[in-house]
């Protein structure tokens, strides 16, 4: 749709749709990384005020089934009921976070030549991280709710900004262990989704948050 007053091309099918999206805090799909997404929310990093976005993947998204299948197949604790995946979101990082990522990938690739070994550049692989929503945050629990943007909401702080190593040791299990970290300060990930789930406390009115 093109606004007849300004001539500006919009991501929405008409003015009414655009107005309703704005009222709900949504932006168009051009703000997302890829197509086949819906409910695109703009994000602002609590650290730098840089912007990004979070979008809910549609089931036809080419990565949706791959992420879902990997998560379910990596659930390896038989004593824990396998969860139902309700929604999968895609994060568009802020420019500085993405720049640091690409620079790090390039550094690793120059040092180890992973692609020559048939691996991805920088040996990038998908892993899981379990964390928690702030009690009053409804993001991902309510399909209409976007990230709360609170620096004290672990899920939204990651989605809107970055993983913050200074938060290491403040999670549910680490706090119970007196802040001790098994492998030292850092951001912890696992190839086993049911292990990452140990660190994800149930959200108010919904399931645990693991990504």
Short mmCIF file of N, CA and C in Angstrom, two decimals, residues 37-125:
data_model
loop_
_atom_site.label_atom_id
_atom_site.label_comp_id
_atom_site.label_asym_id
_atom_site.label_seq_id
_atom_site.Cartn_x
_atom_site.Cartn_y
_atom_site.Cartn_z
N UNK A 37 7.07 -13.98 8.33
CA UNK A 37 6.95 -13.65 9.75
C UNK A 37 5.70 -12.79 9.92
N UNK A 38 5.24 -12.71 11.16
CA UNK A 38 4.13 -11.83 11.49
C UNK A 38 4.36 -11.26 12.88
N UNK A 39 3.58 -10.27 13.24
CA UNK A 39 3.74 -9.62 14.54
C UNK A 39 5.20 -9.18 14.73
N UNK A 40 5.62 -8.18 13.99
CA UNK A 40 7.00 -7.68 14.08
C UNK A 40 7.02 -6.49 15.05
N UNK A 41 7.81 -6.64 16.12
CA UNK A 41 7.92 -5.57 17.11
C UNK A 41 9.28 -4.88 17.00
N UNK A 42 9.31 -3.56 17.00
CA UNK A 42 10.60 -2.87 17.04
C UNK A 42 11.19 -2.99 18.44
N UNK A 43 12.49 -3.07 18.54
CA UNK A 43 13.15 -3.16 19.84
C UNK A 43 14.19 -2.06 19.98
N UNK A 44 14.46 -1.70 21.22
CA UNK A 44 15.49 -0.70 21.53
C UNK A 44 16.40 -1.29 22.60
N UNK A 45 17.69 -1.32 22.33
CA UNK A 45 18.64 -1.88 23.27
C UNK A 45 18.68 -1.05 24.55
N UNK A 46 18.58 -1.69 25.73
CA UNK A 46 18.67 -0.94 26.98
C UNK A 46 20.07 -0.38 27.23
N UNK A 47 21.06 -0.87 26.48
CA UNK A 47 22.44 -0.41 26.67
C UNK A 47 22.81 0.76 25.78
N UNK A 48 22.37 0.69 24.51
CA UNK A 48 22.90 1.65 23.53
C UNK A 48 21.84 2.48 22.82
N UNK A 49 20.56 2.18 23.05
CA UNK A 49 19.46 2.85 22.36
C UNK A 49 19.41 2.50 20.87
N UNK A 50 20.23 1.53 20.43
CA UNK A 50 20.14 1.08 19.05
C UNK A 50 18.87 0.26 18.85
N UNK A 51 18.42 0.18 17.61
CA UNK A 51 17.17 -0.51 17.34
C UNK A 51 17.38 -1.82 16.60
N UNK A 52 16.43 -2.72 16.79
CA UNK A 52 16.38 -3.99 16.09
C UNK A 52 14.93 -4.40 15.99
N UNK A 53 14.66 -5.69 15.94
CA UNK A 53 13.27 -6.14 15.90
C UNK A 53 13.18 -7.58 16.35
N UNK A 54 11.97 -7.96 16.76
CA UNK A 54 11.64 -9.35 17.08
C UNK A 54 10.38 -9.69 16.30
N UNK A 55 10.40 -10.81 15.59
CA UNK A 55 9.26 -11.20 14.77
C UNK A 55 8.87 -12.65 15.06
N UNK A 56 7.58 -12.90 15.03
CA UNK A 56 7.10 -14.26 15.23
C UNK A 56 7.10 -14.99 13.89
N UNK A 57 7.79 -16.13 13.84
CA UNK A 57 7.85 -16.90 12.61
C UNK A 57 6.50 -17.54 12.30
N UNK A 58 6.14 -17.52 11.04
CA UNK A 58 4.99 -18.30 10.59
C UNK A 58 5.46 -19.74 10.37
N UNK A 59 4.53 -20.66 10.40
CA UNK A 59 4.90 -22.07 10.25
C UNK A 59 5.50 -22.38 8.88
N UNK A 60 5.23 -21.53 7.90
CA UNK A 60 5.79 -21.74 6.57
C UNK A 60 7.20 -21.17 6.44
N UNK A 61 7.69 -20.52 7.48
CA UNK A 61 9.05 -19.98 7.45
C UNK A 61 10.03 -21.14 7.24
N UNK A 62 11.02 -20.98 6.36
CA UNK A 62 11.93 -22.09 6.05
C UNK A 62 12.72 -22.62 7.24
N UNK A 63 12.85 -21.81 8.30
CA UNK A 63 13.62 -22.26 9.47
C UNK A 63 12.74 -22.80 10.59
N UNK A 64 11.44 -22.60 10.48
CA UNK A 64 10.54 -22.95 11.59
C UNK A 64 10.65 -24.43 11.95
N UNK A 65 10.45 -25.31 10.98
CA UNK A 65 10.47 -26.74 11.26
C UNK A 65 11.85 -27.22 11.68
N UNK A 66 12.90 -26.60 11.15
CA UNK A 66 14.26 -27.00 11.52
C UNK A 66 14.53 -26.69 12.99
N UNK A 67 14.13 -25.50 13.42
CA UNK A 67 14.33 -25.12 14.82
C UNK A 67 13.49 -26.01 15.73
N UNK A 68 12.24 -26.21 15.35
CA UNK A 68 11.33 -27.04 16.15
C UNK A 68 11.86 -28.47 16.26
N UNK A 69 12.26 -29.04 15.14
CA UNK A 69 12.74 -30.42 15.14
C UNK A 69 14.00 -30.57 15.97
N UNK A 70 14.93 -29.61 15.84
CA UNK A 70 16.16 -29.69 16.61
C UNK A 70 15.87 -29.62 18.11
N UNK A 71 14.98 -28.72 18.50
CA UNK A 71 14.65 -28.56 19.91
C UNK A 71 14.06 -29.85 20.48
N UNK A 72 13.11 -30.44 19.76
CA UNK A 72 12.44 -31.64 20.26
C UNK A 72 13.37 -32.85 20.26
N UNK A 73 14.19 -32.98 19.23
CA UNK A 73 15.12 -34.11 19.18
C UNK A 73 16.23 -33.99 20.22
N UNK A 74 16.52 -32.75 20.63
CA UNK A 74 17.58 -32.52 21.62
C UNK A 74 17.05 -32.58 23.05
N UNK A 75 15.78 -32.92 23.21
CA UNK A 75 15.19 -33.08 24.55
C UNK A 75 15.52 -34.49 25.03
N UNK A 76 16.56 -34.62 25.85
CA UNK A 76 17.13 -35.94 26.15
C UNK A 76 16.98 -36.36 27.61
N UNK A 77 16.18 -35.65 28.38
CA UNK A 77 15.94 -36.04 29.76
C UNK A 77 14.57 -36.73 29.83
N UNK A 78 14.54 -38.05 29.83
CA UNK A 78 13.25 -38.77 29.76
C UNK A 78 12.34 -38.51 30.96
N UNK A 79 12.92 -38.08 32.08
CA UNK A 79 12.09 -37.82 33.26
C UNK A 79 11.35 -36.49 33.17
N UNK A 80 11.69 -35.69 32.16
CA UNK A 80 11.03 -34.40 31.98
C UNK A 80 10.09 -34.48 30.79
N UNK A 81 8.82 -34.15 30.96
CA UNK A 81 7.87 -34.20 29.83
C UNK A 81 8.33 -33.28 28.70
N UNK A 82 8.27 -33.79 27.49
CA UNK A 82 8.66 -32.98 26.33
C UNK A 82 7.62 -31.89 26.11
N UNK A 83 8.05 -30.64 26.01
CA UNK A 83 7.08 -29.54 25.90
C UNK A 83 6.47 -29.42 24.51
N UNK A 84 5.40 -28.67 24.45
CA UNK A 84 4.78 -28.30 23.18
C UNK A 84 5.30 -26.93 22.77
N UNK A 85 5.82 -26.82 21.57
CA UNK A 85 6.32 -25.53 21.10
C UNK A 85 5.14 -24.71 20.61
N UNK A 86 4.94 -23.58 21.24
CA UNK A 86 3.81 -22.72 20.90
C UNK A 86 4.16 -21.71 19.82
N UNK A 87 5.32 -21.06 19.96
CA UNK A 87 5.72 -20.02 19.03
C UNK A 87 7.25 -19.98 18.93
N UNK A 88 7.73 -19.56 17.78
CA UNK A 88 9.17 -19.37 17.57
C UNK A 88 9.37 -17.94 17.07
N UNK A 89 10.28 -17.24 17.69
CA UNK A 89 10.54 -15.84 17.33
C UNK A 89 11.93 -15.70 16.72
N UNK A 90 12.06 -14.72 15.85
CA UNK A 90 13.35 -14.43 15.23
C UNK A 90 13.78 -13.03 15.64
N UNK A 91 15.02 -12.92 16.09
CA UNK A 91 15.56 -11.65 16.58
C UNK A 91 16.45 -11.02 15.52
N UNK A 92 16.20 -9.76 15.25
CA UNK A 92 17.09 -8.98 14.41
C UNK A 92 17.94 -8.13 15.34
N UNK A 93 19.22 -8.47 15.43
CA UNK A 93 20.11 -7.80 16.38
C UNK A 93 20.34 -6.34 16.03
N UNK A 94 20.78 -5.59 17.02
CA UNK A 94 21.15 -4.20 16.77
C UNK A 94 22.41 -4.18 15.90
N UNK A 95 22.68 -3.09 15.20
CA UNK A 95 23.85 -3.02 14.32
C UNK A 95 25.17 -3.34 15.01
N UNK A 96 25.37 -2.84 16.23
CA UNK A 96 26.66 -3.07 16.89
C UNK A 96 26.82 -4.53 17.29
N UNK A 97 25.74 -5.16 17.76
CA UNK A 97 25.82 -6.58 18.12
C UNK A 97 26.12 -7.42 16.88
N UNK A 98 25.44 -7.10 15.78
CA UNK A 98 25.68 -7.86 14.54
C UNK A 98 27.09 -7.63 14.02
N UNK A 99 27.59 -6.41 14.15
CA UNK A 99 28.95 -6.12 13.71
C UNK A 99 29.97 -6.92 14.52
N UNK A 100 29.80 -6.96 15.83
CA UNK A 100 30.71 -7.75 16.67
C UNK A 100 30.66 -9.23 16.30
N UNK A 101 29.46 -9.69 16.00
CA UNK A 101 29.29 -11.10 15.60
C UNK A 101 30.05 -11.40 14.30
N UNK A 102 29.86 -10.57 13.27
CA UNK A 102 30.51 -10.83 11.99
C UNK A 102 32.03 -10.71 12.11
N UNK A 103 32.49 -9.77 12.93
CA UNK A 103 33.94 -9.63 13.14
C UNK A 103 34.51 -10.87 13.83
N UNK A 104 33.77 -11.39 14.80
CA UNK A 104 34.24 -12.58 15.52
C UNK A 104 34.25 -13.80 14.60
N UNK A 105 33.21 -13.94 13.78
CA UNK A 105 33.17 -15.05 12.82
C UNK A 105 34.37 -14.96 11.87
N UNK A 106 34.65 -13.77 11.38
CA UNK A 106 35.78 -13.59 10.46
C UNK A 106 37.11 -13.93 11.13
N UNK A 107 37.26 -13.53 12.39
CA UNK A 107 38.49 -13.82 13.13
C UNK A 107 38.68 -15.33 13.29
N UNK A 108 37.61 -16.02 13.66
CA UNK A 108 37.69 -17.47 13.83
C UNK A 108 37.96 -18.17 12.50
N UNK A 109 37.32 -17.68 11.45
CA UNK A 109 37.50 -18.32 10.15
C UNK A 109 38.93 -18.16 9.65
N UNK A 110 39.49 -16.97 9.83
CA UNK A 110 40.88 -16.75 9.41
C UNK A 110 41.84 -17.66 10.19
N UNK A 111 41.53 -17.89 11.45
CA UNK A 111 42.43 -18.68 12.29
C UNK A 111 42.29 -20.18 12.05
N UNK A 112 41.09 -20.64 11.71
CA UNK A 112 40.85 -22.09 11.68
C UNK A 112 40.33 -22.64 10.35
N UNK A 113 39.96 -21.78 9.42
CA UNK A 113 39.51 -22.21 8.08
C UNK A 113 38.42 -23.29 8.17
N UNK A 114 37.38 -23.01 8.91
CA UNK A 114 36.31 -24.00 9.10
C UNK A 114 35.62 -24.38 7.79
N UNK A 115 35.42 -23.41 6.91
CA UNK A 115 34.69 -23.71 5.68
C UNK A 115 35.46 -24.69 4.80
N UNK A 116 36.78 -24.69 4.88
CA UNK A 116 37.58 -25.65 4.11
C UNK A 116 37.39 -27.07 4.64
N UNK A 117 36.92 -27.17 5.87
CA UNK A 117 36.68 -28.48 6.49
C UNK A 117 35.22 -28.91 6.34
N UNK A 118 34.47 -28.16 5.54
CA UNK A 118 33.07 -28.50 5.33
C UNK A 118 32.14 -28.00 6.41
N UNK A 119 32.63 -27.11 7.26
CA UNK A 119 31.82 -26.56 8.34
C UNK A 119 31.35 -25.15 7.97
N UNK A 120 30.49 -24.59 8.79
CA UNK A 120 30.02 -23.23 8.55
C UNK A 120 31.12 -22.24 8.92
N UNK A 121 31.04 -21.04 8.37
CA UNK A 121 32.03 -20.01 8.68
C UNK A 121 32.06 -19.76 10.18
N UNK A 122 33.25 -19.80 10.75
CA UNK A 122 33.39 -19.60 12.19
C UNK A 122 32.89 -20.77 13.01
N UNK A 123 32.51 -21.87 12.35
CA UNK A 123 31.94 -23.05 13.02
C UNK A 123 30.69 -22.67 13.82
N UNK A 124 29.85 -21.85 13.21
CA UNK A 124 28.61 -21.42 13.86
C UNK A 124 27.62 -22.58 13.91
N UNK A 125 27.03 -22.81 15.08
CA UNK A 125 26.02 -23.85 15.24
C UNK A 125 24.90 -23.30 16.12
#
